[in-house]
mmCIF file of C-alpha atoms in Angstrom:
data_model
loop_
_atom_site.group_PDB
_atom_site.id
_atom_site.type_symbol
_atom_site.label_atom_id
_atom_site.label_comp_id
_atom_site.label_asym_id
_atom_site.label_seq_id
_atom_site.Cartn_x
_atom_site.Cartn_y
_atom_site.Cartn_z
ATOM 1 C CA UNK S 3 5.093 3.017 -0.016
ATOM 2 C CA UNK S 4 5.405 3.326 3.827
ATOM 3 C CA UNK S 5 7.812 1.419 5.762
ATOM 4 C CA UNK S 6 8.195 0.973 9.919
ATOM 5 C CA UNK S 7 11.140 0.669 11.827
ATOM 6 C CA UNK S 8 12.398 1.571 15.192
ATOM 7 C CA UNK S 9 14.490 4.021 16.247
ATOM 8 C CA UNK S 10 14.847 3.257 20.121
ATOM 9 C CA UNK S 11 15.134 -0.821 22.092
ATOM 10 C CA UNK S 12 14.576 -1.640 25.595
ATOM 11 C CA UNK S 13 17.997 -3.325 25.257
ATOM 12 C CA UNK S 14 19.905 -5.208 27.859
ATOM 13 C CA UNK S 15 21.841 -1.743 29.002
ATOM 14 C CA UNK S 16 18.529 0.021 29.382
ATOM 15 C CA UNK S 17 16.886 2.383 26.816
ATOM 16 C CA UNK S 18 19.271 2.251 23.747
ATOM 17 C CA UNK S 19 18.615 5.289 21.381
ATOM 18 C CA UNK S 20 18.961 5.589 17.164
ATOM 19 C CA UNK S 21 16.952 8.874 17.403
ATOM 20 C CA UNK S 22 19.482 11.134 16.833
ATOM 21 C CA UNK S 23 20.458 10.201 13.286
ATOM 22 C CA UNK S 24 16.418 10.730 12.693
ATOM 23 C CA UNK S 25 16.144 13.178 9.936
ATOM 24 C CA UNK S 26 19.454 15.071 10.011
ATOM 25 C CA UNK S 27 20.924 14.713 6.513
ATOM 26 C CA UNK S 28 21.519 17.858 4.963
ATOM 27 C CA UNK S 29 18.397 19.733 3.792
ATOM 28 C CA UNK S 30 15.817 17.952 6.078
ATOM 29 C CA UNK S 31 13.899 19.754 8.443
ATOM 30 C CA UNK S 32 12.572 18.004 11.756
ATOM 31 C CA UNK S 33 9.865 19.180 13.630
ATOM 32 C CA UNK S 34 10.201 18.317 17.607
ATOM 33 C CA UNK S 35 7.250 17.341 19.271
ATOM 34 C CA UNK S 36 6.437 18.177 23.135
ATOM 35 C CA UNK S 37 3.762 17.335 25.546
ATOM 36 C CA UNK S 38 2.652 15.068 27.816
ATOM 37 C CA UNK S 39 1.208 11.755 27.925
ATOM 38 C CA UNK S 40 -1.890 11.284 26.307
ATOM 39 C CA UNK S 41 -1.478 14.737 24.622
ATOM 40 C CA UNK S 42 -2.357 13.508 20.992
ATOM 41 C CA UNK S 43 1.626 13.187 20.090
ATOM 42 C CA UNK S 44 1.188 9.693 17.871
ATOM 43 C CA UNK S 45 -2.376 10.785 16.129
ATOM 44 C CA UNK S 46 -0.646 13.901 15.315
ATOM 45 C CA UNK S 47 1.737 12.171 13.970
ATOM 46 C CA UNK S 48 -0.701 9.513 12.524
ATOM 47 C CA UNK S 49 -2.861 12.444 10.753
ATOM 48 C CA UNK S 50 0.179 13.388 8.888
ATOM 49 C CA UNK S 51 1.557 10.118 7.683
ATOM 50 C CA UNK S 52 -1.852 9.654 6.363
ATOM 51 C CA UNK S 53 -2.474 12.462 4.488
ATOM 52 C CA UNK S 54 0.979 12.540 3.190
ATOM 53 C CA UNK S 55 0.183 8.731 1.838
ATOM 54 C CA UNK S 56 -3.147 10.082 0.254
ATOM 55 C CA UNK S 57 -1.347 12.716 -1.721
ATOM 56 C CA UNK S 58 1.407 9.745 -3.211
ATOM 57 C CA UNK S 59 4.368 10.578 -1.338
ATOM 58 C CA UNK S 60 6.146 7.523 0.356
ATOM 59 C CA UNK S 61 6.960 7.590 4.177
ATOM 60 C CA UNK S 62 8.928 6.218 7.020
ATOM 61 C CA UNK S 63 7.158 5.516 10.436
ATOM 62 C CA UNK S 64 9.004 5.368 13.498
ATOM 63 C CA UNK S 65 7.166 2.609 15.576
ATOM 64 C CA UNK S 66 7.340 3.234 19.411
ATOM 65 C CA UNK S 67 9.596 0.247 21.306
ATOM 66 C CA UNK S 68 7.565 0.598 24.033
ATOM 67 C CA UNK S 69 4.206 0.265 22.628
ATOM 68 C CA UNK S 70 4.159 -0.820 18.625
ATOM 69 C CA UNK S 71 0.577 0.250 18.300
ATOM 70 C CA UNK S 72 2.086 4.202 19.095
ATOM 71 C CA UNK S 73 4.193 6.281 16.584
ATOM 72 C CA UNK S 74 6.918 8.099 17.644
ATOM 73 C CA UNK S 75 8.366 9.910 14.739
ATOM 74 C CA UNK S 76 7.075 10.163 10.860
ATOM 75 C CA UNK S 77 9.468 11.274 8.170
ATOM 76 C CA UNK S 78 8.430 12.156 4.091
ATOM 77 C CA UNK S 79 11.697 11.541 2.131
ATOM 78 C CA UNK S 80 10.425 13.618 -0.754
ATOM 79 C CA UNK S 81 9.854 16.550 1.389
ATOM 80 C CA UNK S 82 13.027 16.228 3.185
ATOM 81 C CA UNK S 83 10.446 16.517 6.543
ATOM 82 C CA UNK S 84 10.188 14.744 9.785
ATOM 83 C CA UNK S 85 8.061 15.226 13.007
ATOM 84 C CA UNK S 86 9.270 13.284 16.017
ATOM 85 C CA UNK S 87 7.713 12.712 19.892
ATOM 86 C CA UNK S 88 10.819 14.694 21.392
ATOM 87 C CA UNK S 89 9.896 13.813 24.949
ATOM 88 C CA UNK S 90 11.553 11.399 27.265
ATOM 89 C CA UNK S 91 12.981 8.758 26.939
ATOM 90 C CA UNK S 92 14.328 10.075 23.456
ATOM 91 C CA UNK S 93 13.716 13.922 24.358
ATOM 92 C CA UNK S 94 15.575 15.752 21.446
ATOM 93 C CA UNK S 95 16.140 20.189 21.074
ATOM 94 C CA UNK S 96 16.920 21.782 17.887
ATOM 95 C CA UNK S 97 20.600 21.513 16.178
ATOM 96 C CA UNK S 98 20.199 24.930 14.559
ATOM 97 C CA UNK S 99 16.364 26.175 15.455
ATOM 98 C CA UNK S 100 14.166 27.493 12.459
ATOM 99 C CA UNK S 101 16.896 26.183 10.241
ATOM 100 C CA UNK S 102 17.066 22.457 10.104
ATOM 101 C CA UNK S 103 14.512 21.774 13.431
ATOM 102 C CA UNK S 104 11.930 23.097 14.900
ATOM 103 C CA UNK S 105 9.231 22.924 18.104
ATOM 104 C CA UNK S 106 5.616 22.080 17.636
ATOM 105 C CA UNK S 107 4.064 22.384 21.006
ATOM 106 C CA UNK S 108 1.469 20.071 21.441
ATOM 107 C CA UNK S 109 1.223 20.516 25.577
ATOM 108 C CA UNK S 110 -0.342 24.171 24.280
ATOM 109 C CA UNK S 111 -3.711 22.165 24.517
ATOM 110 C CA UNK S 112 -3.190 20.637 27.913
ATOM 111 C CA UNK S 113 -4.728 22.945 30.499
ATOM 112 C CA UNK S 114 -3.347 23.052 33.861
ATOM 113 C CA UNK S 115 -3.730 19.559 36.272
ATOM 114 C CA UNK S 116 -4.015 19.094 40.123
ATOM 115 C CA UNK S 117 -4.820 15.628 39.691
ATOM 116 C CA UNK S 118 -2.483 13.253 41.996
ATOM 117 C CA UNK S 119 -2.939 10.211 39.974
ATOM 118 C CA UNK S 120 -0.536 12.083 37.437
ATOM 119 C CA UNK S 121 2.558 11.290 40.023
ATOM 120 C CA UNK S 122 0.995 8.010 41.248
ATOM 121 C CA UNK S 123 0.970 6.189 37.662
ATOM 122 C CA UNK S 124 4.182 8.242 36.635
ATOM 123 C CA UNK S 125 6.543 6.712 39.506
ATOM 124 C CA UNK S 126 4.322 3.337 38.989
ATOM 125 C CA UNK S 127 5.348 3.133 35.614
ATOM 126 C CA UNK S 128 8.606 4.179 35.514
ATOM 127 C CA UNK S 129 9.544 1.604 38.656
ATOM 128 C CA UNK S 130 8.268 -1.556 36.337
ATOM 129 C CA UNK S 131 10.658 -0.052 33.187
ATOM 130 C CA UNK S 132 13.494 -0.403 35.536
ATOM 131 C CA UNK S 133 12.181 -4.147 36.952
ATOM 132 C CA UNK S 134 12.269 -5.384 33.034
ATOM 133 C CA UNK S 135 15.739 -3.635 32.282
ATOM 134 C CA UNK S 136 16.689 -6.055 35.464
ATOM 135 C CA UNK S 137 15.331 -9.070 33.289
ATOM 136 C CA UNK S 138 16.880 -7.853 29.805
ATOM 137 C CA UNK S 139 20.219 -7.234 31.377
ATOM 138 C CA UNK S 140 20.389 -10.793 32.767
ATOM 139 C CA UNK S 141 19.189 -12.258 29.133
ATOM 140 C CA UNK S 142 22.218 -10.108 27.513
ATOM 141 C CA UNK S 143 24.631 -11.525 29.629
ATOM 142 C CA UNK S 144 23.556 -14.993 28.664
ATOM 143 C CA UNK S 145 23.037 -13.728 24.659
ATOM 144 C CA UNK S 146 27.006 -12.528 24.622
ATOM 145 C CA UNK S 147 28.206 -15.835 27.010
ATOM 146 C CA UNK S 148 30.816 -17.976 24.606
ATOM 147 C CA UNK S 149 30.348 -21.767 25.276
ATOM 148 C CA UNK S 150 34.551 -22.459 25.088
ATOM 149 C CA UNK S 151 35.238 -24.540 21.937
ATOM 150 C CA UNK S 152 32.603 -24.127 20.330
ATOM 151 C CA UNK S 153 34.353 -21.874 17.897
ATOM 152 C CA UNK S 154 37.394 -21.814 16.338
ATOM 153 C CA UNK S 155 39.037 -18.884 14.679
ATOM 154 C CA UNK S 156 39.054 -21.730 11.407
ATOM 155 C CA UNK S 157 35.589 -21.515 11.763
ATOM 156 C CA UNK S 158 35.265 -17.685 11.842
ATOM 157 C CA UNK S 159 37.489 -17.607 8.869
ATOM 158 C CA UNK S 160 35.120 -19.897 7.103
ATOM 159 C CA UNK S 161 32.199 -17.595 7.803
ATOM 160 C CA UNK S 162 34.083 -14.358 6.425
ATOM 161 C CA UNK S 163 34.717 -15.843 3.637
ATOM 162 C CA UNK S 164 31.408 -16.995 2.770
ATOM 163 C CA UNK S 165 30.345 -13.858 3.153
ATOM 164 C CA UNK S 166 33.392 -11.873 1.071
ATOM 165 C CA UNK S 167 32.455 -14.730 -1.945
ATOM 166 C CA UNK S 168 28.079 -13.629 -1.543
ATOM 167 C CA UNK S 169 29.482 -10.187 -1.757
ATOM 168 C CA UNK S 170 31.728 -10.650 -4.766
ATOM 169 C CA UNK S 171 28.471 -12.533 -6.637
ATOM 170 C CA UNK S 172 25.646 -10.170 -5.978
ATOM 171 C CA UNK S 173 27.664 -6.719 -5.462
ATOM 172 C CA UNK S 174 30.406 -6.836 -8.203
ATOM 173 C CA UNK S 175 34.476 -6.087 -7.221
ATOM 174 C CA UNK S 176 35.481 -3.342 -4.490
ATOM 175 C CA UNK S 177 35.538 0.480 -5.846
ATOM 176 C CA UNK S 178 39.073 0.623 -3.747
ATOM 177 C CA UNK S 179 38.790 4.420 -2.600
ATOM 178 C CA UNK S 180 34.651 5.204 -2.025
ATOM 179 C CA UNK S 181 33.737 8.406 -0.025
ATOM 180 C CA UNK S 182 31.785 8.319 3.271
ATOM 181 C CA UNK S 183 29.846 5.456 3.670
ATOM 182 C CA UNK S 184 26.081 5.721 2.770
ATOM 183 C CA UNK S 185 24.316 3.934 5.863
ATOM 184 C CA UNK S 186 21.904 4.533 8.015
ATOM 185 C CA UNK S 187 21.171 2.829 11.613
ATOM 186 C CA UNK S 188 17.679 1.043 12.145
ATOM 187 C CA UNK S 189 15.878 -1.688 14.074
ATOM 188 C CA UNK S 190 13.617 -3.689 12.634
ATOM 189 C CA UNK S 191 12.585 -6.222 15.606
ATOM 190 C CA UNK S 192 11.843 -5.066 19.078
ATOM 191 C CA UNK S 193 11.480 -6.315 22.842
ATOM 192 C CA UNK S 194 7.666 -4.799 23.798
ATOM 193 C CA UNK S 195 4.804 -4.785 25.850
ATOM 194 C CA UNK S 196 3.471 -7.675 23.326
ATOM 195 C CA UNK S 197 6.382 -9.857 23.089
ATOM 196 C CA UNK S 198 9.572 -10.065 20.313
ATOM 197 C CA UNK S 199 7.989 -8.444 17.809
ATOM 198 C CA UNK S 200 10.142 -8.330 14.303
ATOM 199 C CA UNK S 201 8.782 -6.168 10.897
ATOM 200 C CA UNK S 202 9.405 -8.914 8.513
ATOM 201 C CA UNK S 203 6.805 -7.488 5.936
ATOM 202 C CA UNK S 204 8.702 -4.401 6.040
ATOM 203 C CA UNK S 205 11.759 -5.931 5.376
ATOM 204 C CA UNK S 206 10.443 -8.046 2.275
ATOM 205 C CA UNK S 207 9.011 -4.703 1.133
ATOM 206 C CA UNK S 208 12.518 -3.456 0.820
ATOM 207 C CA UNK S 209 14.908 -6.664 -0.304
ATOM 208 C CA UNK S 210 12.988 -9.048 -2.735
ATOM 209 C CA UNK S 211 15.816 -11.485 -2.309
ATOM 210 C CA UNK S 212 17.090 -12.268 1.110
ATOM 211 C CA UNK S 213 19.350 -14.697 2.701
ATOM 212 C CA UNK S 214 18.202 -16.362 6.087
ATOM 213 C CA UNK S 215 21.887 -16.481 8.291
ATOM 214 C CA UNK S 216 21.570 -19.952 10.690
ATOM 215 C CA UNK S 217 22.537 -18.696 13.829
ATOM 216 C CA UNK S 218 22.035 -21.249 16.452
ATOM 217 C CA UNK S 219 25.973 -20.559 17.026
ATOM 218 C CA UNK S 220 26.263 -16.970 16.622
ATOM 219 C CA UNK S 221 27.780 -17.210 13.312
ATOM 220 C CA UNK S 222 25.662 -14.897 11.731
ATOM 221 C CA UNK S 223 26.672 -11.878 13.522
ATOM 222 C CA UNK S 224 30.076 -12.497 12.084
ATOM 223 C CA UNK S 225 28.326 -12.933 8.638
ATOM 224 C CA UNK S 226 26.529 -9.989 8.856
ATOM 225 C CA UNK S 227 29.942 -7.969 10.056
ATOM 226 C CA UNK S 228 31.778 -8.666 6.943
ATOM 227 C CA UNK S 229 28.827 -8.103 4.658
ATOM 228 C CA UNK S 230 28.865 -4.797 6.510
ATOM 229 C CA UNK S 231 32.687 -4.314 5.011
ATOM 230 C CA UNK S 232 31.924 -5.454 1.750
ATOM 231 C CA UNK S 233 28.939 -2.935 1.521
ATOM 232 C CA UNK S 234 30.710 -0.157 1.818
ATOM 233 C CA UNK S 235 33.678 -0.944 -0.027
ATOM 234 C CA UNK S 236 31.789 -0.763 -2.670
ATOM 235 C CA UNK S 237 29.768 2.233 -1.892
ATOM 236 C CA UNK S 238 26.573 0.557 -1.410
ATOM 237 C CA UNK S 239 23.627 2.638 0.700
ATOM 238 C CA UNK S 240 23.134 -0.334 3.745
ATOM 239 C CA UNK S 241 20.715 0.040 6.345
ATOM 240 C CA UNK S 242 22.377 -1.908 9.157
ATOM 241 C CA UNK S 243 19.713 -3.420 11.866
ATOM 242 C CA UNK S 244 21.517 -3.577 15.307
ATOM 243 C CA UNK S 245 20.038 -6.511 18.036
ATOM 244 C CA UNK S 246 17.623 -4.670 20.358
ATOM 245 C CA UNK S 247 18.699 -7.121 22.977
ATOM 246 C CA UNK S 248 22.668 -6.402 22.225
ATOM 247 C CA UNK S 249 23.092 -3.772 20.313
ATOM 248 C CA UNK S 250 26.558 -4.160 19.495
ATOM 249 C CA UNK S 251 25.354 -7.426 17.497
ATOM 250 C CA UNK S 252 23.632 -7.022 14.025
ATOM 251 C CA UNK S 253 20.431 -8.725 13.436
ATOM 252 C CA UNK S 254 20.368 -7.707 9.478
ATOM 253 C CA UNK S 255 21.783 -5.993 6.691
ATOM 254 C CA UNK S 256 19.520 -4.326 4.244
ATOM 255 C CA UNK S 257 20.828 -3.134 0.445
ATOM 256 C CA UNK S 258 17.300 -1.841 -1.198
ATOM 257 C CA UNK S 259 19.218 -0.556 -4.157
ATOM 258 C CA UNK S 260 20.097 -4.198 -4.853
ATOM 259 C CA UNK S 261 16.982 -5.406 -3.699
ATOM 260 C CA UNK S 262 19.022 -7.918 -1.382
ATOM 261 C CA UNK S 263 18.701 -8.405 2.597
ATOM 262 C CA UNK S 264 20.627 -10.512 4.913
ATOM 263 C CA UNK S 265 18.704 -11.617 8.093
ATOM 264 C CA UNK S 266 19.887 -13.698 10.816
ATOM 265 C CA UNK S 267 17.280 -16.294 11.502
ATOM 266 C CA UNK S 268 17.646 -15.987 15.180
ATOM 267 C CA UNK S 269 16.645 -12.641 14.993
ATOM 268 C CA UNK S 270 13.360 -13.508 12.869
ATOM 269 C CA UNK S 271 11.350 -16.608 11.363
ATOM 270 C CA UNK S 272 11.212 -15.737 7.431
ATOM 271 C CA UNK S 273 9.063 -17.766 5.422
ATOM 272 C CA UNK S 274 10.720 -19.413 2.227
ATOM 273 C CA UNK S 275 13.638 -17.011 1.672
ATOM 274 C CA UNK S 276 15.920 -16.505 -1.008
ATOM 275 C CA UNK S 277 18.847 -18.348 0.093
ATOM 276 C CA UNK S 278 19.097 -20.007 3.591
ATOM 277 C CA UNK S 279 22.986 -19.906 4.073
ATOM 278 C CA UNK S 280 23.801 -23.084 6.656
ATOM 279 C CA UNK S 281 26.497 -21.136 8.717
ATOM 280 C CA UNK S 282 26.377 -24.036 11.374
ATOM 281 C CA UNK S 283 27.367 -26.501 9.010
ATOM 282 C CA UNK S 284 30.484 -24.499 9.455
ATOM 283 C CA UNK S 285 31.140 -25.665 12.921
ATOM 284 C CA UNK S 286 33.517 -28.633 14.055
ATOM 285 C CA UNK S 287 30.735 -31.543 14.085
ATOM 286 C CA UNK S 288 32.799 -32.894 17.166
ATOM 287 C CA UNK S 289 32.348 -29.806 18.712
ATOM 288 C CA UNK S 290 28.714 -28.867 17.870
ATOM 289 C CA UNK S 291 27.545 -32.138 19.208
ATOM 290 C CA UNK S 292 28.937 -31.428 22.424
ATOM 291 C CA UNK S 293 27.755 -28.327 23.033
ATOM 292 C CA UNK S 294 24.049 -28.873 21.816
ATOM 293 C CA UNK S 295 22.570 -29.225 25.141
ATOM 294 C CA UNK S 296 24.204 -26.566 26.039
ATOM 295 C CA UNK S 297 22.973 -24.064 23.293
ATOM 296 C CA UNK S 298 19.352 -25.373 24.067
ATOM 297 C CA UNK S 299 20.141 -24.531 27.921
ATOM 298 C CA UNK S 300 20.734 -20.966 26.958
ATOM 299 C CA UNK S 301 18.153 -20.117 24.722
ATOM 300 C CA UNK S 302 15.679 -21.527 27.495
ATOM 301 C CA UNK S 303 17.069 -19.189 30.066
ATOM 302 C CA UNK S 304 17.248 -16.235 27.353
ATOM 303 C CA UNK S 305 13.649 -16.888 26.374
ATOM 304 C CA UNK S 306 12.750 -16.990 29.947
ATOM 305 C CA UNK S 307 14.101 -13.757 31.181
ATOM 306 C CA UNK S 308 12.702 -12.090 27.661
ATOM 307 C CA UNK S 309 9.389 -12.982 29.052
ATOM 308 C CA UNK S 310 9.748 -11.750 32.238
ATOM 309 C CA UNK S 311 10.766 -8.778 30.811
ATOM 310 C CA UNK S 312 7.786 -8.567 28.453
ATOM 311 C CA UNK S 313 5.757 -9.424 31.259
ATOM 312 C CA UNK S 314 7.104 -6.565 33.136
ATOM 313 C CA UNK S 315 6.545 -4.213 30.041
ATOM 314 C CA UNK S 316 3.565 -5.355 30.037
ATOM 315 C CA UNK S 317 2.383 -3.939 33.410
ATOM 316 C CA UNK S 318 4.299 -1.165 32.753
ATOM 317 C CA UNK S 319 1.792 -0.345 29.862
ATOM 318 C CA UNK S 320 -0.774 -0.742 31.929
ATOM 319 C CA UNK S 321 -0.402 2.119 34.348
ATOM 320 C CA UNK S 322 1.393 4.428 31.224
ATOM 321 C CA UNK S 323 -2.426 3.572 30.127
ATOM 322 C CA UNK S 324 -3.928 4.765 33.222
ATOM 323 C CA UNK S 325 -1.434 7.810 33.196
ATOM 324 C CA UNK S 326 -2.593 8.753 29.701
ATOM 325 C CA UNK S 327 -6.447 8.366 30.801
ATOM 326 C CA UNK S 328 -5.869 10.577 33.574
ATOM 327 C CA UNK S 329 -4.399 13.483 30.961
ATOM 328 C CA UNK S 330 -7.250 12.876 28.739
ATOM 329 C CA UNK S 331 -10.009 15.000 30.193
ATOM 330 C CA UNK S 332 -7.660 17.508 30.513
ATOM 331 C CA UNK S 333 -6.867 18.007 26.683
ATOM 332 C CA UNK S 334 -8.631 20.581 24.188
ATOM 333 C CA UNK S 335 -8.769 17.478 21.532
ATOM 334 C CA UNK S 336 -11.200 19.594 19.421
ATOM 335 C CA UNK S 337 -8.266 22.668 19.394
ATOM 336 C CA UNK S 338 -6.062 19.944 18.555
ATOM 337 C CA UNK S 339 -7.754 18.421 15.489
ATOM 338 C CA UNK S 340 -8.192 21.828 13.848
ATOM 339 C CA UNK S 341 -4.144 22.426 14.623
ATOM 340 C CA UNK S 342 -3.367 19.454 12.949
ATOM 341 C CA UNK S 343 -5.862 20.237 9.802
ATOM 342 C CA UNK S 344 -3.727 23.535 9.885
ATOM 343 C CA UNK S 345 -0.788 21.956 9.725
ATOM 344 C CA UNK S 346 -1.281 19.487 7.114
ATOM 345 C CA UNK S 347 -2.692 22.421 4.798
ATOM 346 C CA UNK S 348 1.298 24.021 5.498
ATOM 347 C CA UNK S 349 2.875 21.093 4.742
ATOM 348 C CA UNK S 350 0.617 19.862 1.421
ATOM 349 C CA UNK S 351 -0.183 23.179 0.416
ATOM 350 C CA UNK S 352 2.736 25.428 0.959
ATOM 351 C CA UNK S 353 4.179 25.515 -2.925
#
């Protein structure tokens, strides 16, 4: 089984970064890529996470924020191995070289470059990243805006508890003491080049029952909180999805040992889920009548400045495109194919 998920969001504070929880549990190893654009990072990558899915194992690809069609890190749980692009904007060194991490030098195949373009499209590129972060910041200030009275703390009460009586039903009674929390910190919907993109297949690959969280009043953040809780009091392994948007806001809450997901249906449209829990029927009716046109007001301008970020992103692409094409000629890619043969013999052969 392989499953995607991202690691990094072009959030509403810039480049937000999950990378360095990548492959550090004890006994991993993770190999750190360098080299340039266009230097053969994500086929590299690509080459592996193939083979390793001909011989049976399962893996974990790291989809790039930026551009979903690129691969930024692979990992093979069985194996206890991970390679990852270590370059900017997530550039990573070694914790303890040659004994948990390691280099792989991919920009050994790259031969020396005079080429002007290389700056041109580099600045070009960079300049449109910081243009979209413009857009994204404005949409997070109108994602975390509170309409006053829309909410009560009654209400937010209401929600907890829903969520404390799902977790009673489908996780069993709290442990009381449970050691160190088993969780680990992943995205599953990003802000790209091609839009709001969310890995819904992924998720249903992992939680065969999930419940859809209404969140038209951004109940199911709250929800998804005290599920968090729950989870852990009970020693549960969680894989908790931050917002890329707001990253301080949950979008879902995965349990694959129980099978069982909880997605907030703002972050992603799920086709005929589990459970839909109606957390806006928890609202005041008085009150969510009157603010109605103004929750429609806000997700127009949200939507709006999401696409001019996109749209930005978008052009950004572009000229990281160019950038890459102008590397191209300059790579051995015939050194680099029989590397990567090389190391895939290591890594499938070495016992």
């Amino acid at each position: 089984m392989n499953v995607n998920y991202y690691l990094g969001a072009n959030s509403s504070t810039g480049f937000y970064s999950l990378y360095d929880g990548f492959c550090r549990s004890e006994g991993d190893f993770l190999h750190l890529i360098k080299a340039g654009p266009g230097g053969g990072k994500s086929g590299f990558m690509r080459r592996i996470a193939s083979a390793a899915a001909k011989r049976g194992y399962d893996t974990e690809c790291v989809l790039c924020s930026g551009d979903p069609d690129s691969l930024d890190a692979v990992y093979i749980p069985e194996l206890r191995l991970g390679f990852m692009d270590a370059t900017a904007p997530h550039a990573c060194e070694p914790g303890n070289f040659a004994y948990n991490s390691g280099y792989v030098n991919l920009g050994c195949f790259c031969e020396r470059i005079s080429d002007p373009l290389i700056a041109y499209f580099t600045d070009k590129y960079r300049a449109m990243y910081k243009t979209a972060y413009a857009y994204l910041a404005a949409a997070g200030s109108i994602e975390k805006a509170e309409i006053p009275g829309l909410i009560s703390p009654e209400t937010l009460e209401k929600v907890r508890k829903r969520a404390r009586s799902t977790a009673a039903r489908e996780l069993g009674s709290a442990r009381g003491n449970v050691a160190d929390p088993r969780e680990k910190l992943r995205f599953v919907r990003c802000i790209s080049c091609k839009g709001e993109l969310a890995l819904e297949d992924d998720i249903k690959m992992l939680c065969k029952r999930i419940y859809l969280l209404d969140d038209r009043c951004g109940l199911a953040d709250v929800y998804l909180a005290e599920m968090r809780s729950e989870a852990r009091a009970r020693g549960a392994e969680t894989i908790l999805c931050p917002s890329p948007l707001c990253p301080e806001k949950f979008d879902a809450l995965l349990l694959p040992e129980h099978g069982l997901g909880f997605v907030s249906a703002s972050a992603m449209e799920l086709s005929e889920p589990w459970r839909h829990v109606r957390l806006d029927a928890l609202v005041e009716p008085t009150a969510l009548r009157a603010a109605r046109s103004e929750l429609r007001r806000r997700e127009k301008l949200r939507s709006e400045l999401i696409g001019e970020a996109v749209r930005w992103l978008h052009r950004a692409k572009e000229n990281h495109d160019e950038l890459e094409r102008a590397y191209n000629p300059h790579v051995d890619f015939a050194a680099l194919d029989a590397f990567t043969n090389e190391t895939i013999d290591k890594i499938f052969n070495r016992k």
